[in-house]
Short mmCIF file of C-alpha atoms in Angstrom, two decimals:
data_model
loop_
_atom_site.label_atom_id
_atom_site.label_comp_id
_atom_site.label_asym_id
_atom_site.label_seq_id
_atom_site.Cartn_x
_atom_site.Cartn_y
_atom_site.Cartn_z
CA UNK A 824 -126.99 26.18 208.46
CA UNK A 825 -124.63 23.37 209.06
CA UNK A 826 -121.59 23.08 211.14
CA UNK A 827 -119.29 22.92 208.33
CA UNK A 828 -120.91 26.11 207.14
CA UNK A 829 -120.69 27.86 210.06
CA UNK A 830 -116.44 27.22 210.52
CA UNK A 831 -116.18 27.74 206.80
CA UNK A 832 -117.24 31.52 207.77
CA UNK A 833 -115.78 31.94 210.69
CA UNK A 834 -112.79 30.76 209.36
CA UNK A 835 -113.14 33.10 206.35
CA UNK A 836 -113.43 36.09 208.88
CA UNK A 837 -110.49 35.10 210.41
CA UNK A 838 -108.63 35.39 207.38
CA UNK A 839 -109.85 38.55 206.04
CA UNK A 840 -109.69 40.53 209.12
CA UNK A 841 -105.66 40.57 209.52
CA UNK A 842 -104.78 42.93 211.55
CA UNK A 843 -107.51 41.81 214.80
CA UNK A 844 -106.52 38.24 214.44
CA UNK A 845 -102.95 38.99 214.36
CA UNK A 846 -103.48 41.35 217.63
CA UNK A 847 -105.95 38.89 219.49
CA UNK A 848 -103.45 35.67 218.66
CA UNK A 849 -100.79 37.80 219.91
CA UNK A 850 -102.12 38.45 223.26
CA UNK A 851 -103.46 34.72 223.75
CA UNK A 852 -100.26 32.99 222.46
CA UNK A 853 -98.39 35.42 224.90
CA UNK A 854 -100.62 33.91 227.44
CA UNK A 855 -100.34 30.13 226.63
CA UNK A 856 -96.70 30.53 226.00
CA UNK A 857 -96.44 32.41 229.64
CA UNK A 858 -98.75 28.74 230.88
CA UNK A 859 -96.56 26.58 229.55
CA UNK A 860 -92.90 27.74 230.30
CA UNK A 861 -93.72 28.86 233.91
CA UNK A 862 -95.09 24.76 234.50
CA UNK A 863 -92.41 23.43 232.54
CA UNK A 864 -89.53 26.02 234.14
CA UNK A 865 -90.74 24.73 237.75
CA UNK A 866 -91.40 21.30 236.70
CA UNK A 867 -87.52 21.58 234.95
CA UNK A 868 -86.49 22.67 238.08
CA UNK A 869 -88.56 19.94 240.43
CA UNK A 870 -86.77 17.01 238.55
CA UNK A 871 -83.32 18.74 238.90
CA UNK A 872 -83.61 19.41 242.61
CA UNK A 873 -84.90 16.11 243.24
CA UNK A 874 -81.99 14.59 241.19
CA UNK A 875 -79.51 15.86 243.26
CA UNK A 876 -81.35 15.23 246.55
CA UNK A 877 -81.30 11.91 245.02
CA UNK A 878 -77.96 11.58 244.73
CA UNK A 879 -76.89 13.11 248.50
CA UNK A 880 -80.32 11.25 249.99
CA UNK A 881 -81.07 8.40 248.72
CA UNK A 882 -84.75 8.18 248.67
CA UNK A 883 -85.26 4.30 248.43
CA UNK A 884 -82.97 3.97 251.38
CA UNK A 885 -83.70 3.53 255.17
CA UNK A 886 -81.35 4.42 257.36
CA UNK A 887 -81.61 1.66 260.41
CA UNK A 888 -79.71 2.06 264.12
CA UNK A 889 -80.11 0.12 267.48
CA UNK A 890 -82.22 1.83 269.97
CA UNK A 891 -85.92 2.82 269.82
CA UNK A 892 -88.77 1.37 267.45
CA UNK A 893 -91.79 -0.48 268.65
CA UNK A 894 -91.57 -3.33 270.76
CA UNK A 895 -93.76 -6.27 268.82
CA UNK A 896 -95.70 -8.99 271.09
CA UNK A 897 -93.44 -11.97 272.28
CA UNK A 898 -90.38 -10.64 270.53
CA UNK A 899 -91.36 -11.65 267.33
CA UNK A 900 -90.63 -10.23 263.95
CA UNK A 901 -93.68 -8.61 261.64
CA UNK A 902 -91.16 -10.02 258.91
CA UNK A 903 -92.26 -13.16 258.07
CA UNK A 904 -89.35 -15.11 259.78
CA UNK A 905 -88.99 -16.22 263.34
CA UNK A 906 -88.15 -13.91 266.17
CA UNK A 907 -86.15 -16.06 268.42
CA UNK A 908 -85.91 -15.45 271.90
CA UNK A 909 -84.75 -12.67 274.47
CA UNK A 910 -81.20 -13.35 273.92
CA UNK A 911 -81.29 -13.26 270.40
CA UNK A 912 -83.40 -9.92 269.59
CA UNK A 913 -82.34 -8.05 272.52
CA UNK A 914 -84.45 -5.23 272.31
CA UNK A 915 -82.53 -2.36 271.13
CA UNK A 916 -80.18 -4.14 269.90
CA UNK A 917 -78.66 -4.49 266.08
CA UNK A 918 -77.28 -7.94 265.85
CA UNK A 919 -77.00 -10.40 262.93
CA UNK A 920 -79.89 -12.43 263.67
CA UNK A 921 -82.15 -8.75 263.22
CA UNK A 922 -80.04 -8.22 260.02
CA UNK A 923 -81.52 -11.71 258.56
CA UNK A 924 -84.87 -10.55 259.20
CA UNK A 925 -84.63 -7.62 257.52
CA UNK A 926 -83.29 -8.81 254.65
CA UNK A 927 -85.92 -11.08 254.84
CA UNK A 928 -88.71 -8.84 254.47
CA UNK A 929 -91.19 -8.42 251.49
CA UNK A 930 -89.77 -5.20 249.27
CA UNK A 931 -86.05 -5.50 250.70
CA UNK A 932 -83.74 -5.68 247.83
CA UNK A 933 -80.62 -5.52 250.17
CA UNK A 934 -79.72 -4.95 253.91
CA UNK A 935 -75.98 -4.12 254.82
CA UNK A 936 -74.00 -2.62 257.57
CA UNK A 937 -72.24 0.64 256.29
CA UNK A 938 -70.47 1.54 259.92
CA UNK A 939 -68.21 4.36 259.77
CA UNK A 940 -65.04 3.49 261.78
CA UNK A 941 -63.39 6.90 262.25
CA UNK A 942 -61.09 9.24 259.73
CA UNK A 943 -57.81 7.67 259.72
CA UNK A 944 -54.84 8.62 257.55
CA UNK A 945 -54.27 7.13 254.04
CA UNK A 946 -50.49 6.82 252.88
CA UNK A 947 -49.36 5.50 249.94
CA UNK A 948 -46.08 3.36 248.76
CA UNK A 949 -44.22 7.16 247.44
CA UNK A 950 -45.48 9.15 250.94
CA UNK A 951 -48.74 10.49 249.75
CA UNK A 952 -51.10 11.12 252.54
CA UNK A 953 -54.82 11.84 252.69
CA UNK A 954 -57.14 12.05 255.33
CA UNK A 955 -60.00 9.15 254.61
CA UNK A 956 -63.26 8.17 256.40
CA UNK A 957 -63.52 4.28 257.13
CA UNK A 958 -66.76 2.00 256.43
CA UNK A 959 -67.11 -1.69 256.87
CA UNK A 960 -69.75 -3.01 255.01
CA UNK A 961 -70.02 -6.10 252.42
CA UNK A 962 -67.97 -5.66 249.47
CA UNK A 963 -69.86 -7.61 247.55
CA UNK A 964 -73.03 -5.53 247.96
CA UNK A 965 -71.47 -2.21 247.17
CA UNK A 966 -73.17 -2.66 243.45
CA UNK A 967 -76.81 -3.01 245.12
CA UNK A 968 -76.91 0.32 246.61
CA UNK A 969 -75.96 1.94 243.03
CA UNK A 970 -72.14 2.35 243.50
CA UNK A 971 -70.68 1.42 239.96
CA UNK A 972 -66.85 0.44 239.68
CA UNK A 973 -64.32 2.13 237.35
CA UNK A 974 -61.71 0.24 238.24
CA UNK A 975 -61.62 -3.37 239.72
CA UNK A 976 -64.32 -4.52 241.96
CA UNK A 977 -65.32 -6.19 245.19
CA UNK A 978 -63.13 -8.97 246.34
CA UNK A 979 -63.67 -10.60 250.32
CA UNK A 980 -60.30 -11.15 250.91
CA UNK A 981 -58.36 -9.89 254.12
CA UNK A 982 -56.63 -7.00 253.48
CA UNK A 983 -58.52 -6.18 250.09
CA UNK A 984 -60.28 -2.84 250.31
CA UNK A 985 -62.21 -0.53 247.56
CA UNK A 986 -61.98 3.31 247.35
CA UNK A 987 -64.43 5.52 246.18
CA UNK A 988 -63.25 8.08 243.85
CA UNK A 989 -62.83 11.25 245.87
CA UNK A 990 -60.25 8.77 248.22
CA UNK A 991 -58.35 9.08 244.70
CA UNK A 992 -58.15 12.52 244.83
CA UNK A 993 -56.00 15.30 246.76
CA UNK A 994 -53.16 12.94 247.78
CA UNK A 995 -50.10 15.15 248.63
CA UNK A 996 -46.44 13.93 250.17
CA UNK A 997 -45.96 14.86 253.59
CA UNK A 998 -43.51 17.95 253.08
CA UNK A 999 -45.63 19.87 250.30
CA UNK A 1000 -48.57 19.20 252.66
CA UNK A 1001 -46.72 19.98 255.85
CA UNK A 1002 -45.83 23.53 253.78
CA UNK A 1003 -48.66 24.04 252.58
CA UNK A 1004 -50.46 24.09 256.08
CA UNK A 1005 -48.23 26.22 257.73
CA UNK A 1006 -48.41 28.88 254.72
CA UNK A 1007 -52.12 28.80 254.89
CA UNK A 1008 -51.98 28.85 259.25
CA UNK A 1009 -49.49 32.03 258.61
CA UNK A 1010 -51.28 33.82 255.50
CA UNK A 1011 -55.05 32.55 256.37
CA UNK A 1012 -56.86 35.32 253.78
CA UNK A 1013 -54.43 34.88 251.32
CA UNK A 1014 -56.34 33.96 247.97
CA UNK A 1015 -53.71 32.39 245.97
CA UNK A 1016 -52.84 29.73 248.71
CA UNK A 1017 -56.43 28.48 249.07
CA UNK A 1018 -56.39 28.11 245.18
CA UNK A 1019 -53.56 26.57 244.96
CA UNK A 1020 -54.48 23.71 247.98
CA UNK A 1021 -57.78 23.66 245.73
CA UNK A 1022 -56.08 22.45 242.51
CA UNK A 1023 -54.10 19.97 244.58
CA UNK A 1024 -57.18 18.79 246.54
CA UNK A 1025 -58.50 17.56 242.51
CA UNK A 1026 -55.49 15.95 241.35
CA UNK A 1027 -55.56 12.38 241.01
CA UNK A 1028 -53.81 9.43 241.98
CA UNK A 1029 -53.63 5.68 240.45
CA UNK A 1030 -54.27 3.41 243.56
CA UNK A 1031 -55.98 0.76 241.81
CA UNK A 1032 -53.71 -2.80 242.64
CA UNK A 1033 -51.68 -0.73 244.80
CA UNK A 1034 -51.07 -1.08 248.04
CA UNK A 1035 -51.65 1.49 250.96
CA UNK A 1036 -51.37 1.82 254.73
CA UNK A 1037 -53.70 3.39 256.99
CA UNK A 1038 -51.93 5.54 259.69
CA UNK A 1039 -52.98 6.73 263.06
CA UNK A 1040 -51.95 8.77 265.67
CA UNK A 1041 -51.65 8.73 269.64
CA UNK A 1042 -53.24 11.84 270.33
CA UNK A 1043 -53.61 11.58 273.70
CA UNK A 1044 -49.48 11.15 274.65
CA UNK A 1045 -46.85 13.69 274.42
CA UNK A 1046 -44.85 11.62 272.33
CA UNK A 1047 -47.75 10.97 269.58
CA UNK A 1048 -46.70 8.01 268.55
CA UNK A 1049 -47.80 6.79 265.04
CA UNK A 1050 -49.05 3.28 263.95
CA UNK A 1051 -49.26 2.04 260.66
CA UNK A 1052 -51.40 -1.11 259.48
CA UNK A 1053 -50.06 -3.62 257.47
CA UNK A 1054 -50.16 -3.04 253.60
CA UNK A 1055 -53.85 -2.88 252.14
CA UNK A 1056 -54.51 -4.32 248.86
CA UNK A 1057 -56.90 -1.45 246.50
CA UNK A 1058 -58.94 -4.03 244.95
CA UNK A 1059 -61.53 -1.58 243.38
CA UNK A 1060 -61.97 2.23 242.33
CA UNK A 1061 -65.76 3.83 242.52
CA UNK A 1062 -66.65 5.72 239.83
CA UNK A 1063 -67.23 8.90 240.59
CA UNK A 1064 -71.43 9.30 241.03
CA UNK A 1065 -73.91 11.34 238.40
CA UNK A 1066 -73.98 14.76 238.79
CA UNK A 1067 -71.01 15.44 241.03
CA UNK A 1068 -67.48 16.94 240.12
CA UNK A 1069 -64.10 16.98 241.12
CA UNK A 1070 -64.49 19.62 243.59
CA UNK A 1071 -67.09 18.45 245.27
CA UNK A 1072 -65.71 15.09 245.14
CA UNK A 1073 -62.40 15.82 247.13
CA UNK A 1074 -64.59 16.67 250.04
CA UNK A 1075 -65.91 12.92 250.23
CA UNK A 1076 -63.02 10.57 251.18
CA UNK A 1077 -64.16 7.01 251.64
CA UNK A 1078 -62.41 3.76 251.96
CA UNK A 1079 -64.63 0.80 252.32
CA UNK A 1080 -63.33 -2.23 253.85
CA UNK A 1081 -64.74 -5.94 254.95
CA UNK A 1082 -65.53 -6.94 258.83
CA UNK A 1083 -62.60 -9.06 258.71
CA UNK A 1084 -59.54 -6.56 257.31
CA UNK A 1085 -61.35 -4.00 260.18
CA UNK A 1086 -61.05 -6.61 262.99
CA UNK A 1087 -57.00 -6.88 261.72
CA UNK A 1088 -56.48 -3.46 261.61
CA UNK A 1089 -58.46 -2.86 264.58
CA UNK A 1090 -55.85 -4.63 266.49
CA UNK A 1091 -52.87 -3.28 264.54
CA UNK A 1092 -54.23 0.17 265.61
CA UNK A 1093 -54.13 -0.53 269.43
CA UNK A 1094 -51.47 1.94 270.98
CA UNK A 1095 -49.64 0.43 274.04
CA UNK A 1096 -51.12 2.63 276.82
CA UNK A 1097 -54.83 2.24 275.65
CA UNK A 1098 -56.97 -0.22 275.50
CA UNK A 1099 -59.32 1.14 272.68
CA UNK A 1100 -58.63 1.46 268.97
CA UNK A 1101 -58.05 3.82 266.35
CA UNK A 1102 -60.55 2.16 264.49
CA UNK A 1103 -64.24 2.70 266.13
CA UNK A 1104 -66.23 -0.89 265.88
CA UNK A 1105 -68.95 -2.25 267.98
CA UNK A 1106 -68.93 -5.53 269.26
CA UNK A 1107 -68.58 -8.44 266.92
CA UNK A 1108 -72.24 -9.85 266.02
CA UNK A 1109 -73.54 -6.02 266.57
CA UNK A 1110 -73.83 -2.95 264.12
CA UNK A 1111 -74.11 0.76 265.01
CA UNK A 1112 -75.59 1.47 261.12
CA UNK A 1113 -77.20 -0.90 258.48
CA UNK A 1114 -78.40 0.96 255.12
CA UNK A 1115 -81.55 -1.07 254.07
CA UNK A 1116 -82.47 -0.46 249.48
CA UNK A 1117 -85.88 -0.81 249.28
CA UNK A 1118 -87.48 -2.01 245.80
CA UNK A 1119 -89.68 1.51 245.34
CA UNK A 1120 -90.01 4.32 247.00
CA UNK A 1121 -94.02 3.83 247.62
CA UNK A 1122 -92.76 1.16 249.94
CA UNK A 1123 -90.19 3.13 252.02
CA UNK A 1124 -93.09 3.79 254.99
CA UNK A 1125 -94.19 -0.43 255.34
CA UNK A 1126 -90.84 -1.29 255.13
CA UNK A 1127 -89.82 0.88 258.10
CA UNK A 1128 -92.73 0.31 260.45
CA UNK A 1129 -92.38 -3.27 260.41
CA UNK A 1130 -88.30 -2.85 261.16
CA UNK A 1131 -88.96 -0.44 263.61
CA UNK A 1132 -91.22 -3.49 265.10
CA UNK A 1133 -87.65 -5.22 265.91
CA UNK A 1134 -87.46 -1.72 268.30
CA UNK A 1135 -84.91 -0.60 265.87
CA UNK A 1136 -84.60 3.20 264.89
CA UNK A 1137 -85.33 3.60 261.13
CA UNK A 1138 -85.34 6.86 259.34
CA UNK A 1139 -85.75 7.53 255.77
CA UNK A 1140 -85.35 11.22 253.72
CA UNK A 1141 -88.75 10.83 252.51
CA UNK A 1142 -89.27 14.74 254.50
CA UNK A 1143 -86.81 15.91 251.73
CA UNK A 1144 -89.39 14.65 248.98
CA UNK A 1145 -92.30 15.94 250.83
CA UNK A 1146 -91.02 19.53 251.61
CA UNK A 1147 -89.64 20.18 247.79
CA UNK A 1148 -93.06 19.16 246.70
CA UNK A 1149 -94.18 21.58 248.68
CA UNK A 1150 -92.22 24.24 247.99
CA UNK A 1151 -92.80 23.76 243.97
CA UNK A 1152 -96.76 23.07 244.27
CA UNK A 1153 -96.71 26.74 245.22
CA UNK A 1154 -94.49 27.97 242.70
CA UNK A 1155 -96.24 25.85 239.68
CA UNK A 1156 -99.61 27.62 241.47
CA UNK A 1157 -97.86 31.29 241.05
CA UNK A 1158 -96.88 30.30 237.54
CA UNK A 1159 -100.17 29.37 236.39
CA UNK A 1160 -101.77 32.56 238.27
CA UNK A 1161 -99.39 34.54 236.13
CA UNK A 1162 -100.26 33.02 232.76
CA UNK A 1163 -103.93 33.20 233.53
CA UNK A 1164 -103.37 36.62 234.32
CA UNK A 1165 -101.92 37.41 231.16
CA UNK A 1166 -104.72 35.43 229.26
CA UNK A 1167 -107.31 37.73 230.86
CA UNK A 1168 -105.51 40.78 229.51
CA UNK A 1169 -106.08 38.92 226.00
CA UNK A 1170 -109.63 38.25 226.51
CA UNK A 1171 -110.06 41.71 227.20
CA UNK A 1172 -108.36 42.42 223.81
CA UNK A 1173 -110.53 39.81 222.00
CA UNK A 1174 -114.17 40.89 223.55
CA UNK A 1175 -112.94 45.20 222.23
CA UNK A 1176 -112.30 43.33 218.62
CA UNK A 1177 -115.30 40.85 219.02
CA UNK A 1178 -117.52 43.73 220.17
CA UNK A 1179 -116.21 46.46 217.07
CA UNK A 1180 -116.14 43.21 214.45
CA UNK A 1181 -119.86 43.01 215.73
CA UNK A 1182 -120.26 46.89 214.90
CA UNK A 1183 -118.75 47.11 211.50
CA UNK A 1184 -120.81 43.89 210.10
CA UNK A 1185 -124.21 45.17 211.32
CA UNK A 1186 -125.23 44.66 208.00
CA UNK A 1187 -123.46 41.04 207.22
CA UNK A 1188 -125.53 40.20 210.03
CA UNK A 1189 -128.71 41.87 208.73
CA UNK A 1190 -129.18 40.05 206.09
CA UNK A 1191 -128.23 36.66 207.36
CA UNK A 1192 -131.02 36.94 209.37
CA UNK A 1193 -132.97 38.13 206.28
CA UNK A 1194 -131.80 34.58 204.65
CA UNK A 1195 -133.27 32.98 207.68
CA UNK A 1196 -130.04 32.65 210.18
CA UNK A 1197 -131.60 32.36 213.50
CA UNK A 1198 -129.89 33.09 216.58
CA UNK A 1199 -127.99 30.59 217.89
CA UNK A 1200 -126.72 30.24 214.00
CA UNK A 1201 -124.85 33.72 214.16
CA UNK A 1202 -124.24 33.17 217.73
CA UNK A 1203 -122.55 30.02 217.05
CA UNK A 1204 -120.48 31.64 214.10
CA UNK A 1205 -119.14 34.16 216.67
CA UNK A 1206 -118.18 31.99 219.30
CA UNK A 1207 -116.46 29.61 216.14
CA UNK A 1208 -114.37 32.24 215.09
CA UNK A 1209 -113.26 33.46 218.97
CA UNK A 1210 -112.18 29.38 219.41
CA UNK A 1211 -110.22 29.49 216.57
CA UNK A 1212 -108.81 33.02 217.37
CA UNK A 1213 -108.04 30.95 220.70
CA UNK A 1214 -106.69 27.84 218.73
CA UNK A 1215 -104.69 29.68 216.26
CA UNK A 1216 -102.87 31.58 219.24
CA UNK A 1217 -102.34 28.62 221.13
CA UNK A 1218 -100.69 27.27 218.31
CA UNK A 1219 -98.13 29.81 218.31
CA UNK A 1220 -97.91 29.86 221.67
CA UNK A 1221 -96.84 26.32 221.70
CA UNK A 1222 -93.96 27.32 219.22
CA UNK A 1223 -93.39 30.27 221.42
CA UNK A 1224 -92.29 28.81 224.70
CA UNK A 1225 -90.37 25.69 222.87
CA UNK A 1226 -87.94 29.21 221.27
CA UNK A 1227 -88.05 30.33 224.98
CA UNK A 1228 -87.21 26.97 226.34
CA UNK A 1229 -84.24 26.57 223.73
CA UNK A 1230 -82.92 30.10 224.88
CA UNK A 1231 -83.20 29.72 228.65
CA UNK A 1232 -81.14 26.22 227.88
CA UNK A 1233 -78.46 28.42 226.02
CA UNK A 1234 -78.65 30.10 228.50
CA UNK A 1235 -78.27 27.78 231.16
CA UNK A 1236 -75.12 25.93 229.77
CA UNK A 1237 -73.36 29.50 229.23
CA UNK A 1238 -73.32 29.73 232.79
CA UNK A 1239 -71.98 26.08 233.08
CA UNK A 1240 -75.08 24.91 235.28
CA UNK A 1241 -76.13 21.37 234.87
CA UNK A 1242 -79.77 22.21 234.97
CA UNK A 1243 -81.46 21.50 231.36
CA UNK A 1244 -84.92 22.83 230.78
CA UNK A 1245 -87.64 20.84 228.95
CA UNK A 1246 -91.32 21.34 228.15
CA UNK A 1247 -93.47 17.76 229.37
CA UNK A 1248 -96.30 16.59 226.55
CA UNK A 1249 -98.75 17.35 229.19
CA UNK A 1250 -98.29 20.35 229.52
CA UNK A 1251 -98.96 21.38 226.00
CA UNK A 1252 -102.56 20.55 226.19
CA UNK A 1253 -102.76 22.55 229.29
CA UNK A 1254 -101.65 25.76 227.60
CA UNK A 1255 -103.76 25.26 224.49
CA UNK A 1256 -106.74 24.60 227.11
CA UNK A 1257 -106.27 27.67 228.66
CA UNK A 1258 -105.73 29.55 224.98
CA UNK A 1259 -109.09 28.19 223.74
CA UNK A 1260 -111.14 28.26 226.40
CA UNK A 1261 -110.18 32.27 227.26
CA UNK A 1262 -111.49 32.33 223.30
CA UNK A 1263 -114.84 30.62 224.12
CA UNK A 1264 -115.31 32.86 227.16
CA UNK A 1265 -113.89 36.28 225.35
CA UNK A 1266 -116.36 35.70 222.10
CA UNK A 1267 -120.19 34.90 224.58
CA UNK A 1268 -120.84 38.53 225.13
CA UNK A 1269 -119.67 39.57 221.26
CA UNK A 1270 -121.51 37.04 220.30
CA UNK A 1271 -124.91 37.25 222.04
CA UNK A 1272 -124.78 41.32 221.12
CA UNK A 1273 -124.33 40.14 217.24
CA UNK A 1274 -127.86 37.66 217.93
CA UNK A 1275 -129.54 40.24 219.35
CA UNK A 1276 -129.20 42.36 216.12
CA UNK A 1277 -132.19 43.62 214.36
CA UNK A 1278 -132.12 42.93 211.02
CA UNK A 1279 -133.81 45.53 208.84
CA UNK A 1280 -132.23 48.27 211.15
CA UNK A 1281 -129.03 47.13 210.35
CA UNK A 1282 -129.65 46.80 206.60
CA UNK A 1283 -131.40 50.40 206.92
CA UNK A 1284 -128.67 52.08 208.60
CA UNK A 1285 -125.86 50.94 206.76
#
């Protein structure tokens, strides 16, 4: 009996017996189904996560400060370029000469400063005010660390600065805010005033080619006196970054500005009786922060050993990566335990309808053997038709979880999440693996009882 024989019957017992292979696919596609949306659910779930860590911490980023690292022999840079001497790479230290290096190093697609200079006030040309956070960095390399512009873009000169788009947002004249603080210092549980600052934290303002002043305060007399800076040029408008709103927006107030336009306002922000400014710079040739993009993430760990060589402090947010890995690894594991849980109910179901299809065609059997089946013939015919009870169910199973997948997206979007669920190619094979293979396994003992039949007792009794 050939091959093609034996799936020719096994398939014509699949057909004719309706009702079992409509309850054994049932259970198995139930199973596969259960496989393949639990993986793909977490899996959904892993890339949206990491997506947002993404966008918060940056994963290809290393965060570099003066201060510890590992002190390399002679002062001399793992880097590629020359070290210098003492004076140059004080140890500790963050000067330009370290910067260079960096930026010199295999992998490094960009090295800047991003120092953050204090929270001054912004105020516009019609008495708008905003609190903002300060950052001097390059202009010009604002596009390599995946800022994108709506509106303008970098320009060098003194006195030009860019905003990101939450600076944009929230700006209020000084009486409605001045009103607005004192009703929410008077009436702090009362609802409708924290909506209402809410919807004026998200309204926005046109500030590109306008210009602005940053103010700041003398705290420290009794007179706080207030300084403003000369008139600052908006030169370019962030767009606002991938999977962030309004809201959440507001909260993030940046203005970026060049060395040069912080060293002028640094001195236009000197108050009489101090000799410190509003603005919070180290000294010039120094940096208290340089953001270094590396090309891939694989690279992050090289990349930071061999700055950390300059006895630098470099830290990256690889631990983010590592601990939502984690965390999903065991719920793709509890997943899978459930599904194969679910499969074994099947096989169960499949071995009671293997075992009674063996029963009722005692005599089928008979007198194949009569006709000279051996063995492993009708063995093989049994274990055919459980793999294609397997296949069959696996099959629908597939079709199964893409109808649950499309539901738990309705779902989903309903609710006015962001998360979208989707089912990878590789998992597919996964859950038909599992369907099969619990059809192999649930047809052996069926099978080797339906071998083991004696022919002319069967023919006899029946």
């Amino acid at each position: 009996m050939k091959i093609r024989d034996i799936s020719r019957m096994a398939w014509e017992q699949v057909k004719r017996r309706k009702v079992v292979t409509g309850l054994c696919m049932t259970g198995i596609s139930i199973g596969c189904a259960a496989i393949i949306v639990a993986l793909s659910v977490g899996q959904s779930a892993q890339v949206y996560v990491t997506e947002q860590v993404n966008a918060n911490f940056k994963m290809d980023e290393i965060m570099v400060q003066p201060g510890g690292g590992i002190p390399s022999n002679g002062g001399q840079s793992a880097g590629g370029g020359s070290g210098g001497g003492a004076e140059n790479l004080d140890q500790g230290k963050l000067t330009d000469q370290k910067l260079e290096i960096i930026r010199g190093l295999n992998h490094v697609k960009a090295a800047s400063p991003f120092q953050e200079a204090g929270y001054l006030q912004l105020l516009t040309v019609d008495n708008k005010i905003s609190d903002v956070k300060i950052v001097v960095t390059d202009l010009q390399k604002l596009t390599a660390y995946d800022h994108k512009f709506k509106q303008g873009g970098a320009n060098d000169q003194v006195g030009t600065i860019v905003l990101n788009h939450g600076a944009t947002l929230g700006l209020i004249d000084l009486e409605t805010r001045g009103k607005l603080f004192e009703q929410m210092s008077s009436g702090p549980y009362n609802p409708e005033l924290y909506q209402q600052y809410e919807k004026l934290s998200t309204v926005p303002s046109e500030l590109y080619r306008k210009q602005v002043q940053i103010q700041a305060q003398d705290y420290s007399s009794t007179s706080q006196t207030i300084k403003l800076s000369s008139p600052l040029q908006v030169g370019g408008i962030l767009a606002l970054p991938k999977g962030m709103d309004d809201q959440r927006a507001s909260y993030d107030k940046i203005m970026y500005m060049s060395p040069e336009t912080a060293q002028q306002l640094a001195k236009e922000l000197t108050f009489d009786n101090s000799t410190s400014s509003s603005l919070s710079l180290p000294p010039e040739g120094s940096y208290n922060s340089v953001t270094v993009k590396v090309d891939d993430v694989a690279n992050i760990k090289p990349v930071e050993q061999m700055i950390q060589k300059l006895t630098l402090n470099a830290q990256d947010n690889l631990y983010q990566q590592e601990m939502l890995k984690e965390q999903f690894d065991m719920i793709k594991m509890a997943a899978l335990g459930i599904g194969v849980f679910i499969l074994i109910i099947a096989s169960i179901s499949i071995i009671v309808a293997m075992t009674m299809s063996t029963h009722q065609r005692r005599r089928q059997i008979g007198i194949m053997k009569v006709l000279g089946a051996n063995m492993g013939q009708i063995r093989n015919m049994f274990i055919t038709e459980a793999a294609l009870l397997g296949l069959l169910g696996g099959m629908l199973g597939v079709a199964f979880s893409y109808l649950i997948v499309m539901a738990l997206n309705k779902l989903v979007g309903s609710a006015g999440e962001g998360m979208n669920f989707f089912i990878p190619v590789m998992n597919l094979p996964v859950g038909m693996s599992f369907a099969i293979m619990t059809g192999v396994l649930s047809g052996i003992y069926p099978a080797i009882s339906a071998s083991r039949t004696d022919a002319l007792t069967a023919i006899k009794r029946d």
